[in-house]
Coordinates of C-alpha atoms and ligand atoms in Angstrom, one line a residue:
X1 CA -20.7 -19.7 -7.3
X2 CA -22.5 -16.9 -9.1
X3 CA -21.4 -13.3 -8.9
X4 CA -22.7 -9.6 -9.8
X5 CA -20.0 -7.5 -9.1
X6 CA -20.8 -3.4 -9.6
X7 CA -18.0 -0.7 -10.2
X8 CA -19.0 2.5 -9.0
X9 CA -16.3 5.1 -10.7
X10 CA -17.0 2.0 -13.7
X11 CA -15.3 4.8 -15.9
X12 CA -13.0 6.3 -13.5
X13 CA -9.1 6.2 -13.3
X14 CA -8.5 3.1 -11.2
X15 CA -11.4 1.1 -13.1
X16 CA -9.1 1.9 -16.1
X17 CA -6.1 1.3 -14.5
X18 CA -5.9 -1.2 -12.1
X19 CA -9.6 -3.1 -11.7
X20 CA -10.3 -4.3 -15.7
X21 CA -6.9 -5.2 -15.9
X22 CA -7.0 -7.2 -12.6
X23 CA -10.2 -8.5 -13.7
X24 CA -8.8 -9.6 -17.2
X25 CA -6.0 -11.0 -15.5
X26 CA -8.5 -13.6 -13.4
X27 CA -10.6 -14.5 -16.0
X28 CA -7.7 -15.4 -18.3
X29 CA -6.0 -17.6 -15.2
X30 CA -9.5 -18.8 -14.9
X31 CA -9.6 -18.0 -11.0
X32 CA -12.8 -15.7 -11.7
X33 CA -15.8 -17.7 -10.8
X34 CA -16.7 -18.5 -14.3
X35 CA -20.7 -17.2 -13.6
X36 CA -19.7 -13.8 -12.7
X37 CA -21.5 -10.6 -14.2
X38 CA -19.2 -6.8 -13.9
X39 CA -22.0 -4.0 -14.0
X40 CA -19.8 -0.6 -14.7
X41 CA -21.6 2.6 -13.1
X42 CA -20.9 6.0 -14.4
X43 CA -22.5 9.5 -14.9
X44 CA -22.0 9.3 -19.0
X45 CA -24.8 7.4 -20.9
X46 CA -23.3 4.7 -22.3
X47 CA -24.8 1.1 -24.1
X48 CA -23.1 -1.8 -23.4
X49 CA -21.1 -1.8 -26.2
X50 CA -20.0 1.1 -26.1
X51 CA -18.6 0.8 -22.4
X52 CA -17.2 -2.4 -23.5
X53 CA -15.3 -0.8 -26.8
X54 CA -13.9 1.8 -24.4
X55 CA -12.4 -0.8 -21.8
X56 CA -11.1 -2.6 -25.1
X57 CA -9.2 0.6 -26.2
X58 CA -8.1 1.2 -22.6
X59 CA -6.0 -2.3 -22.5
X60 CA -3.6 -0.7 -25.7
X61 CA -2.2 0.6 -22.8
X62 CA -1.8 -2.1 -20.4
X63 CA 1.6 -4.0 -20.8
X64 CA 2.0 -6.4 -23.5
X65 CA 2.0 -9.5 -21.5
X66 CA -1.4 -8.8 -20.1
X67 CA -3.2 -7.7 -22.8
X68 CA -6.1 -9.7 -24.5
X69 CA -6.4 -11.0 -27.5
X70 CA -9.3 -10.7 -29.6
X71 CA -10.5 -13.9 -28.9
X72 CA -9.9 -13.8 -25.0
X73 CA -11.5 -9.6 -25.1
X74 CA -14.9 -11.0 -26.9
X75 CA -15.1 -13.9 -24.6
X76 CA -14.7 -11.4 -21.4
X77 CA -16.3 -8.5 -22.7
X78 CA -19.5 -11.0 -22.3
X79 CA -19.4 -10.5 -18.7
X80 CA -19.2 -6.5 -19.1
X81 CA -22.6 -4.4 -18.5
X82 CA -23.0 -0.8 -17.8
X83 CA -25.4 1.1 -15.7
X84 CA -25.4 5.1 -16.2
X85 CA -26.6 6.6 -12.5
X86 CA -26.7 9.7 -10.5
X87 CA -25.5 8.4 -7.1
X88 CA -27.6 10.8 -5.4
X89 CA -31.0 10.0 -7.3
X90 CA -32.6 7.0 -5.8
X91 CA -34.6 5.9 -8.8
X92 CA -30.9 5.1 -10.2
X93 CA -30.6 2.6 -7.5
X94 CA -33.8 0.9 -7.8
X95 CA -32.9 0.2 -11.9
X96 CA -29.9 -1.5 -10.3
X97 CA -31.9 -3.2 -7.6
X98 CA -33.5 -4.5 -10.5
X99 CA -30.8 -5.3 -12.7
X100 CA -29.7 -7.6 -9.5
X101 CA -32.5 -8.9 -9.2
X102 CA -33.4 -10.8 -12.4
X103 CA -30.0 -12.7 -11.7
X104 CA -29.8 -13.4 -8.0
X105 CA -26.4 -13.8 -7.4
X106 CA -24.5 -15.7 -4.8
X107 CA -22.6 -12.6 -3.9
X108 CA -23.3 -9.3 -4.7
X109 CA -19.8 -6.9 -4.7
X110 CA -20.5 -3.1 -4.2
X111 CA -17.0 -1.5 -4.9
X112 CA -17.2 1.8 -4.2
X113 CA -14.1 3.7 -6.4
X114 CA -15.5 6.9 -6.2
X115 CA -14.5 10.4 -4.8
X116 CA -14.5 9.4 -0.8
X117 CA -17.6 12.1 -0.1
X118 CA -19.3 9.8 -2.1
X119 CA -18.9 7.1 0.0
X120 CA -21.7 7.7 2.4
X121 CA -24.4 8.9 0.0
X122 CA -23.3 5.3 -2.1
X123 CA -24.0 3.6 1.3
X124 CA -27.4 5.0 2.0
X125 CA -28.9 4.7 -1.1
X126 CA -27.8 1.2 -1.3
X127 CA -29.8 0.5 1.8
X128 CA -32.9 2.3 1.0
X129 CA -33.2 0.0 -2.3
X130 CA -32.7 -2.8 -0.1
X131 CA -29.6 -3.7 -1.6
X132 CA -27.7 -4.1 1.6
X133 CA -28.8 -7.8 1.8
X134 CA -26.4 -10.4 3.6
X135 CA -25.5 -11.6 -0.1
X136 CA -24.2 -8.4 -0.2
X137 CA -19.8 -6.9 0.1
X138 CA -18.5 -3.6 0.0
X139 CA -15.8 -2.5 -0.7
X140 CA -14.2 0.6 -0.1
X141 CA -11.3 2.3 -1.4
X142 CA -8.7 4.8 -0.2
X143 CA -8.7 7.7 1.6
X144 CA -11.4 6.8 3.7
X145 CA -11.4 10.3 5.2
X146 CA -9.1 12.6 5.6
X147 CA -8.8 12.7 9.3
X148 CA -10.5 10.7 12.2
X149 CA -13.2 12.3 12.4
X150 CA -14.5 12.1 9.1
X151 CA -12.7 8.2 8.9
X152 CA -15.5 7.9 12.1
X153 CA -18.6 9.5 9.8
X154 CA -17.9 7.4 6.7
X155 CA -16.9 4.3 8.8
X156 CA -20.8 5.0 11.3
X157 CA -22.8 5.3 7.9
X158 CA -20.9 2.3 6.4
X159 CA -21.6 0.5 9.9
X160 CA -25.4 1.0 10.2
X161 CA -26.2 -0.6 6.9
X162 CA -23.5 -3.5 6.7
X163 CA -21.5 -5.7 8.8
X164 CA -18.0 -5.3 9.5
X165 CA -18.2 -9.0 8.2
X166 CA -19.3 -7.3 4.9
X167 CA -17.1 -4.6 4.5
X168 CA -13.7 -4.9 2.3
X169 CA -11.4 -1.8 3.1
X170 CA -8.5 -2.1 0.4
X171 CA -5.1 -1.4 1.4
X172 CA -3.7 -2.8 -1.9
X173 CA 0.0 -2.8 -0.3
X174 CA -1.5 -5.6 1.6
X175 CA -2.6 -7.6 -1.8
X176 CA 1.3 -7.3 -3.2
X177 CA 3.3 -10.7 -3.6
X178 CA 5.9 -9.5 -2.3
X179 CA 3.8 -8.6 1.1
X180 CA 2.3 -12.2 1.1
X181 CA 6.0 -13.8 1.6
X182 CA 6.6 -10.9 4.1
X183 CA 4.1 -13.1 6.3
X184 CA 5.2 -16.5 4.8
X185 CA 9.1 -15.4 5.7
X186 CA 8.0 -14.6 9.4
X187 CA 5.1 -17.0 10.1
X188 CA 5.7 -20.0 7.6
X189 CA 9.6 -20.2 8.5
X190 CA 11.2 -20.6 12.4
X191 CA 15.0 -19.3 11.7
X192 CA 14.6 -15.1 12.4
X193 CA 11.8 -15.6 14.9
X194 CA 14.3 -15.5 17.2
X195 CA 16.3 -12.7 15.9
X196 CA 13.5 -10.6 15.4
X197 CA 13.5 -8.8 18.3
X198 CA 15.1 -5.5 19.9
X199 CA 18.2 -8.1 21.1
X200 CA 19.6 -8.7 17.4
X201 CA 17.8 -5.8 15.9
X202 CA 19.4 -2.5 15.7
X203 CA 16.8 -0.6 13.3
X204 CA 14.2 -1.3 10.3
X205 CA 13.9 0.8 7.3
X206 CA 10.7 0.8 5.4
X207 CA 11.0 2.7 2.0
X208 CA 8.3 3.5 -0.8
X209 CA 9.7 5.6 -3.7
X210 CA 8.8 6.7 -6.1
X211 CA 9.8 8.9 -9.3
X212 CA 6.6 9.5 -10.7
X213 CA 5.2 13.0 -9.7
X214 CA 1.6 13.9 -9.1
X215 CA 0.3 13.4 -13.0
X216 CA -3.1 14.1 -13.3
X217 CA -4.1 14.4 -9.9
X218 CA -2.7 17.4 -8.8
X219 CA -5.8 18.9 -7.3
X220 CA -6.7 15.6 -5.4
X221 CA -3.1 15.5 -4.4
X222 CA -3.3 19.1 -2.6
X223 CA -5.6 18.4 0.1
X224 CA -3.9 14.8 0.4
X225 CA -0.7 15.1 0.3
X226 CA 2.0 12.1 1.8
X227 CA 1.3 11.3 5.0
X228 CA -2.3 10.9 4.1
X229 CA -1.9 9.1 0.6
X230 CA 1.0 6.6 1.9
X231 CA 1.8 6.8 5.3
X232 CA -1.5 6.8 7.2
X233 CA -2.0 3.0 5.2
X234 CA 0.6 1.6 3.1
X235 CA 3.6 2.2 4.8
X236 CA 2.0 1.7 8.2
X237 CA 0.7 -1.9 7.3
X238 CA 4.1 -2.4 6.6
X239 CA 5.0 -1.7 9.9
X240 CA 2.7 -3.9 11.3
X241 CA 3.4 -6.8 9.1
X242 CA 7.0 -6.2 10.4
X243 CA 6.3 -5.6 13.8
X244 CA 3.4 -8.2 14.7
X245 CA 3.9 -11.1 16.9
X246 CA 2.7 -14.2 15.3
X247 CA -0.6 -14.4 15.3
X248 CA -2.7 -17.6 16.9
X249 CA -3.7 -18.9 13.5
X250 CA -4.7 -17.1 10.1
X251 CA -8.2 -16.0 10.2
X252 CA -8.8 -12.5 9.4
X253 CA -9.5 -11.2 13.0
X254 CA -6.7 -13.2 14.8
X255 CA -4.2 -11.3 12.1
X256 CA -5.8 -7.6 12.3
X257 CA -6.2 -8.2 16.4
X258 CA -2.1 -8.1 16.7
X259 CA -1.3 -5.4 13.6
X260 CA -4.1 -3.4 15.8
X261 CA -1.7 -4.2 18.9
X262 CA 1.5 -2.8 17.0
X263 CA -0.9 0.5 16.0
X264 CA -2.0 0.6 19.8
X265 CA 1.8 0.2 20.6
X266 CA 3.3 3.1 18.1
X267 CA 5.2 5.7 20.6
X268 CA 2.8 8.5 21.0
X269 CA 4.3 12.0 19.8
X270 CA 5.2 14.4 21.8
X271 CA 6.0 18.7 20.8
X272 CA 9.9 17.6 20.6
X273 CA 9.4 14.1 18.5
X274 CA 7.5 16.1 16.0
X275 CA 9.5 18.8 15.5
X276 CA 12.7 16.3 15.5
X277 CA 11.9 13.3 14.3
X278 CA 9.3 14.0 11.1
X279 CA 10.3 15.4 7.9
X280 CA 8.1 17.0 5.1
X281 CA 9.4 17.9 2.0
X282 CA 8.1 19.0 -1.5
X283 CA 9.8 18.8 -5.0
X284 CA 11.4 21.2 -6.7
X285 CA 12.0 21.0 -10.2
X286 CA 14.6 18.6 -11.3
X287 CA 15.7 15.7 -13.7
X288 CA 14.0 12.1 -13.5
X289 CA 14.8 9.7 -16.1
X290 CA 17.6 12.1 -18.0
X291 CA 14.5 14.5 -18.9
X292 CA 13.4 17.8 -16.9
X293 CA 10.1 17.9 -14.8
X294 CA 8.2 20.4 -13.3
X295 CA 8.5 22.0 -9.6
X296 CA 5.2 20.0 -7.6
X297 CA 3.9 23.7 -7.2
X298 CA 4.2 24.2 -11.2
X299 CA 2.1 21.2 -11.5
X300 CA -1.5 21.3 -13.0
X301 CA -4.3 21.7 -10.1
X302 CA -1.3 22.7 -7.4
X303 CA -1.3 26.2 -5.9
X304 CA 1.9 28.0 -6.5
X305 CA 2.2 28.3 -2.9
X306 CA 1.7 25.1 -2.0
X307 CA 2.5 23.6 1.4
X308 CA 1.6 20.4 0.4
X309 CA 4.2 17.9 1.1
X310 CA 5.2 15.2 -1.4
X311 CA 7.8 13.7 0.8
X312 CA 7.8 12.5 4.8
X313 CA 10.4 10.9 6.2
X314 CA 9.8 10.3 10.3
X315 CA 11.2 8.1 12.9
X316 CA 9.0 5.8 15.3
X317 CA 9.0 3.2 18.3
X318 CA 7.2 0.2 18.9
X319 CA 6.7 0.3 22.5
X320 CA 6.9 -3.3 23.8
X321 CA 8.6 -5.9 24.7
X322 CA 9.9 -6.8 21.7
X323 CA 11.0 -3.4 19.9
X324 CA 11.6 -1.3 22.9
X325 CA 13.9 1.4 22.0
X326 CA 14.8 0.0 18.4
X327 CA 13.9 2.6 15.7
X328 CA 11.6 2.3 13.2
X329 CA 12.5 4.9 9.8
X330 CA 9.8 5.2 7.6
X331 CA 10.1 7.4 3.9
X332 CA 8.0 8.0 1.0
X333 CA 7.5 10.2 -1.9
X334 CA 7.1 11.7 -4.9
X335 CA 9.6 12.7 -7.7
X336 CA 12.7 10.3 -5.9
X337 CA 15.5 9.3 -7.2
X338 CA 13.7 6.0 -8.3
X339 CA 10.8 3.5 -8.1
X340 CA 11.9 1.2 -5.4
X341 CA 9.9 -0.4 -1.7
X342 CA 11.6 -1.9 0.1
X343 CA 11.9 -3.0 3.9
X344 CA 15.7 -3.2 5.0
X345 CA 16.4 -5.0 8.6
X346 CA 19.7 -3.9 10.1
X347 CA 20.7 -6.6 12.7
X348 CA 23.3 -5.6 15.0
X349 CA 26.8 -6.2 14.8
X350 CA 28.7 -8.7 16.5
X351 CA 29.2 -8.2 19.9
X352 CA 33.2 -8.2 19.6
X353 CA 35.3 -8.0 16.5
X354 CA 37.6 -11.1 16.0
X355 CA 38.1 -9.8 12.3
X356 CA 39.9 -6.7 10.6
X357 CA 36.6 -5.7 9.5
X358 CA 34.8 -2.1 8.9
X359 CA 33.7 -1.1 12.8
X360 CA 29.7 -1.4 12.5
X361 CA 29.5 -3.9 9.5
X362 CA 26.7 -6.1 10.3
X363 CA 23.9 -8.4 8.7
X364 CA 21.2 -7.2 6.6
X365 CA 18.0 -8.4 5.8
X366 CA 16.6 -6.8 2.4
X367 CA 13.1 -7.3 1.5
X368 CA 12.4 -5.8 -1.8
X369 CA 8.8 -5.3 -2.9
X370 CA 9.0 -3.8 -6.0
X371 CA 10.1 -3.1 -8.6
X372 CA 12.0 -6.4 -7.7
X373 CA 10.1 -8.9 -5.6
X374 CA 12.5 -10.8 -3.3
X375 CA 14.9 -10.8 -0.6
X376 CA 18.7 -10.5 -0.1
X377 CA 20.7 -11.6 3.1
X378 CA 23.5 -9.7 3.2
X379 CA 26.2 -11.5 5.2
X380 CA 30.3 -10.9 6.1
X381 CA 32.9 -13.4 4.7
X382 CA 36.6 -13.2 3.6
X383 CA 36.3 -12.7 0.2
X384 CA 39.9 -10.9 0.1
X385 CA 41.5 -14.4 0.8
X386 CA 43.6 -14.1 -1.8
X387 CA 47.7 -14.8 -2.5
X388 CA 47.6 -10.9 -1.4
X389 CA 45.9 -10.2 0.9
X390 CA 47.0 -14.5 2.6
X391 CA 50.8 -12.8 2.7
X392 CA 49.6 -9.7 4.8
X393 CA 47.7 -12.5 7.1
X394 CA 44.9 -9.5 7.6
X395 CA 41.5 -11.0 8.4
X396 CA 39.2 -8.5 6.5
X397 CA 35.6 -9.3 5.8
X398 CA 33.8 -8.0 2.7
X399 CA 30.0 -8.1 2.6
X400 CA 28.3 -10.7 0.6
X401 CA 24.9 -11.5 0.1
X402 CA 22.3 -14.6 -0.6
X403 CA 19.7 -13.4 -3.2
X404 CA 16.4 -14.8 -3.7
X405 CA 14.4 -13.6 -6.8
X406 CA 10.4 -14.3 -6.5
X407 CA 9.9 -13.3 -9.7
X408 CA 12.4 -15.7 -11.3
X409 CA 11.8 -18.2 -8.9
X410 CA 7.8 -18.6 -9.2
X411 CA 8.0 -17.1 -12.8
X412 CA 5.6 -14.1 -14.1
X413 CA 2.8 -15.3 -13.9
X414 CA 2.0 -14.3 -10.3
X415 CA -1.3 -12.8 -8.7
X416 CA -0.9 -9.5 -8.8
X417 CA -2.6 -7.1 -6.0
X418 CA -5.6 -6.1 -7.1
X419 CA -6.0 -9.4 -8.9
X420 CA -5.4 -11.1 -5.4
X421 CA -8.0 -8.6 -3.4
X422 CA -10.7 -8.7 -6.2
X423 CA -10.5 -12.5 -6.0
X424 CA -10.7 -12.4 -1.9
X425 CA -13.5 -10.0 -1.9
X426 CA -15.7 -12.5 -4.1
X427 CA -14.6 -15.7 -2.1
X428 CA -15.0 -13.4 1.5
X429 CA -11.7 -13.8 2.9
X430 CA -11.0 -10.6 4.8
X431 CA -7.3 -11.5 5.9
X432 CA -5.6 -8.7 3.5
X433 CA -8.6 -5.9 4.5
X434 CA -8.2 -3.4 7.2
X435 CA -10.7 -3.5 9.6
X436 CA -12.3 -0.5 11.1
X437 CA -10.3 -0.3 14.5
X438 CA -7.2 -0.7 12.9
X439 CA -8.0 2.6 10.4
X440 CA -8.9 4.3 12.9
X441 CA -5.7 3.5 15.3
X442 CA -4.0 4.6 12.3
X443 CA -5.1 7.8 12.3
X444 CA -5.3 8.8 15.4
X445 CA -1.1 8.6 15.1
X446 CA -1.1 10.1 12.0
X447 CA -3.0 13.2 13.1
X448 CA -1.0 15.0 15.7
X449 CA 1.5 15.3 12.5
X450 CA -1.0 17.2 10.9
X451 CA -1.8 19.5 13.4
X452 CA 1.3 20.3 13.9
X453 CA 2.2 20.9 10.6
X454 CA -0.9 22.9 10.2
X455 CA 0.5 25.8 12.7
X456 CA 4.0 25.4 11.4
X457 CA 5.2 28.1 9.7
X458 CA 8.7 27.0 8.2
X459 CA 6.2 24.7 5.6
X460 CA 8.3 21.8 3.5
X461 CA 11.7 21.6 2.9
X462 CA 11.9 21.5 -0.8
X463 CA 14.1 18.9 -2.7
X464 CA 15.1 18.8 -6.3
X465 CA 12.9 15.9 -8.1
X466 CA 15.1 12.8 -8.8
X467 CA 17.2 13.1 -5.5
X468 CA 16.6 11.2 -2.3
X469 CA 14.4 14.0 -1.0
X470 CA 15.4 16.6 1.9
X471 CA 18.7 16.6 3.3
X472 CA 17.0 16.8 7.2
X473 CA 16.1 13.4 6.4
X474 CA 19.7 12.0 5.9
X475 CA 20.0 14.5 9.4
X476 CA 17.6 12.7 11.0
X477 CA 18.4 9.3 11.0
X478 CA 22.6 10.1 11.1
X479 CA 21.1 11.4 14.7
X480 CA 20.8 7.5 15.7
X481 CA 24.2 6.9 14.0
X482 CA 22.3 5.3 11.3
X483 CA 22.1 5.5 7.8
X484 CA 19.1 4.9 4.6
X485 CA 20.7 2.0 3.2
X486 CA 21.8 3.6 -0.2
X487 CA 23.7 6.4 1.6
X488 CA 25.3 3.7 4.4
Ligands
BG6_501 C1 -1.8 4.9 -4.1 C2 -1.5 6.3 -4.0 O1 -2.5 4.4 -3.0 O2 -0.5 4.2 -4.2 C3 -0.7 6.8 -5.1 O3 -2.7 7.1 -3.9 C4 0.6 6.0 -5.3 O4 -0.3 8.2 -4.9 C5 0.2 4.5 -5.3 O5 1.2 6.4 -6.5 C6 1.5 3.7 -5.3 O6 1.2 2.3 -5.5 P1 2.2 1.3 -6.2 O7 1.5 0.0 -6.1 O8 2.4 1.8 -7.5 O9 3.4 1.4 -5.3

């Protein structure tokens, strides 16, 4: 299968970053079709060679392991082209049109990696060259607006030109390894279905950390902030893939039609939920890896008054069946104490002690997505049964726990997430792409949180970088009797 696959941002951050690398990574494993063409778009006026020299010096700073050789570089540097374009000048899109054209490709990939209010212009002029063909996939990167109603324009414009069929929106939470045996643990596997309710359940804990600040994109960042850049997708797929019931089999539609049910299902807020039960916060300045760093509002591009949070923390309720009443803790942000997702599942404890054991101790189920990839059970047993503790006859339980390590157990050489969603959007499988009613769904939660953070005047409760963030956050969950699981 023949593909053309076109990189608009084909010089931009996450080409650099993320897409070549992910690219590299397939044609090396040879999982990229091998008759596949990469057409790089960008303002600068570049030849060929001299896009392809620039993604060669670009990989010194990709991780040994997955860097090229010379050999493997000049053999995938073949497939590299690149295409300098306005995006708003139309006559730029009909040199493309015709660049497509001499090839006729099986599949034609539009990935649009640009600013978002480029999004729509991208989409139009596609169209008006005619290059909106049924050969033809886009996909679209994050934020895809920065409320519902501009999620609604760009999602229309996208709409009257392609297919929902046709449209890839990447979540690339949804790509990680680690969220793949999140599905195969629940779906692929019978023994927690039937713990995995509100009976056995007491609360879930879903975590992305992270101690990197904002870098570079402090200006970006400002009008983003967390609950736009991580809450409003990542951590809310998370959620879903958590709180779904099992869905009827696994086409794409029969998977998004019950995470859009969990969505649909999220306890609406009310004036006292969001004042109690959602925390912003914002770095100060502090110490992250034994070395200073700067206050988020000394960063470059942030305003020094800044009420942009890099930190939520907020508590939420499935309403059904199921998860009636058992809370769901959600945190992320910037500048923590370390790089660490994870999803912790707190069962409840027995229903009466036999055993000398702490009151409350009870199973866990730890499902670590990175930096570690893998999942710990963490179970009670009598450890202490030794000659001591055998002449005291006490019964005391100590916590132990079953660890399963994906990385060690499948090895390195796993897909990794952009690798996996650039390989699906060639091959059309939508299963790990959001589809427009779920976005949506998604923020319309998210949005009552930022209107009523918009009219409150106390702003973010700052925390020093390299700590766990705000203390109202420990506040918040202790108000359930409940605890983040590295403070418990
Ligand atoms: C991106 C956010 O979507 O995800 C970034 O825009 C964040 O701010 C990144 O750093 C985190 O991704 P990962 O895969 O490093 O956890």
């Amino acid at each position: 299968m023949s593909f053309d696959l076109v990189l608009f941002g084909g010089t931009g951050d996450l080409a650099w970053r993320k897409l070549m690398p992910a690219l590299f990574q397939a044609f090396r494993h040879g999982t990229l079709p091998p008759s596949g063409r990469i057409i790089g778009v960008g303002r600068h006026d570049l030849s060929n060679d001299e896009y392809r020299d620039q993604i060669r010096a670009r990989f010194d700073h990709v991780e040994l392991a997955k860097r090229p050789s010379v050999d493997e570089f000049t053999r995938f540097a073949d497939l590299l082209e690149f295409v300098r374009m306005d995006l708003s000048q139309p006559e730029d899109y009909a040199r493309l049109a015709e660049s497509l054209a001499q090839r006729q490709a099986d599949t034609v990939v539009m990935y649009v990696a640009t600013a978002p209010n480029l999004f729509t212009t991208v989409c139009e002029q596609l169209a008006a060259a005619g290059l909106n063909t049924p050969q033809t996939r886009v996909v679209l990167e994050k934020p895809l607006g920065h409320d519902l109603a501009s999620n609604r324009i760009i999602n229309e414009t996208v709409c009257k030109f392609f297919g929902e069929g046709q449209v890839f929106r990447i979540d690339h939470y949804l790509g990680k390894p680690a969220v793949q045996n999140l599905f195969a643990l629940r779906f692929g596997n019978a023994l927690f279905e039937p713990l995995w309710r509100r009976e056995h359940i007491a609360n879930i804990q879903i975590t992305i950390a992270e101690d990197l600040g904002v870098e570079q994109r402090g200006a970006f960042y400002e009008t983003t902030g967390a609950l736009r850049d991580m809450v409003q997708n990542h951590a809310l797929q998370l959620l879903c893939a958590i709180g779904m019931e099992p869905p009827i089999n696994s086409h794409a539609d029969a998977i998004r039609d019950e995470k859009l049910k969990v969505l649909r299902s999220l306890k609406p807020w009310t004036p006292e939920t969001l004042r109690q039960d959602v925390v912003r916060g914002q770095y100060t300045a502090g110490t992250v890896a034994g070395g200073p760093v700067l206050a988020y509002r000394e960063e470059a591009g942030v305003s020094p008054d800044s009420n942009t949070e890099t930190f939520v923390a907020l508590r939420t309720e499935i309403s059904n069946w199921r998860w009636a009443g058992v809370p769901f803790y959600i945190r992320t942000g910037k500048r923590l104490a370390g790089r660490e997702a994870r999803i912790v599942v707190n069962f409840r404890p027995t229903p009466h002690a036999i055993f000398d054991s702490h009151i409350g101790m009870a199973n866990q189920l730890v499902i670590n997505l990175q930096p570690k990839d893998g999942l710990e059970l963490h179970l009670l047993a009598q450890g202490q049964n030794n000659r001591k503790v055998a002449r005291t006859s006490a019964q005391t339980l100590v916590p132990v726990q079953l660890d399963l390590d994906f990385d060690k157990r499948f090895g390195c050489e796993r897909v990794g997430a952009y690798e996996r969603l650039l390989l699906d959007v060639i091959d059309g499988r939508l299963n790990l792409f959001v589809r427009i009613d779920e976005q949506q769904e998604a923020w319309r939660w998210v949005e009552p949180i930022l209107n009523y953070w918009a009219h409150d005047a106390q702003g973010p409760r700052l925390y020093a970088a390299g700590t766990w963030g705000p203390s109202a956050s420990s506040a918040m969950i202790a108000r359930d009797g409940f605890c983040w699981s590295e403070e418990c």
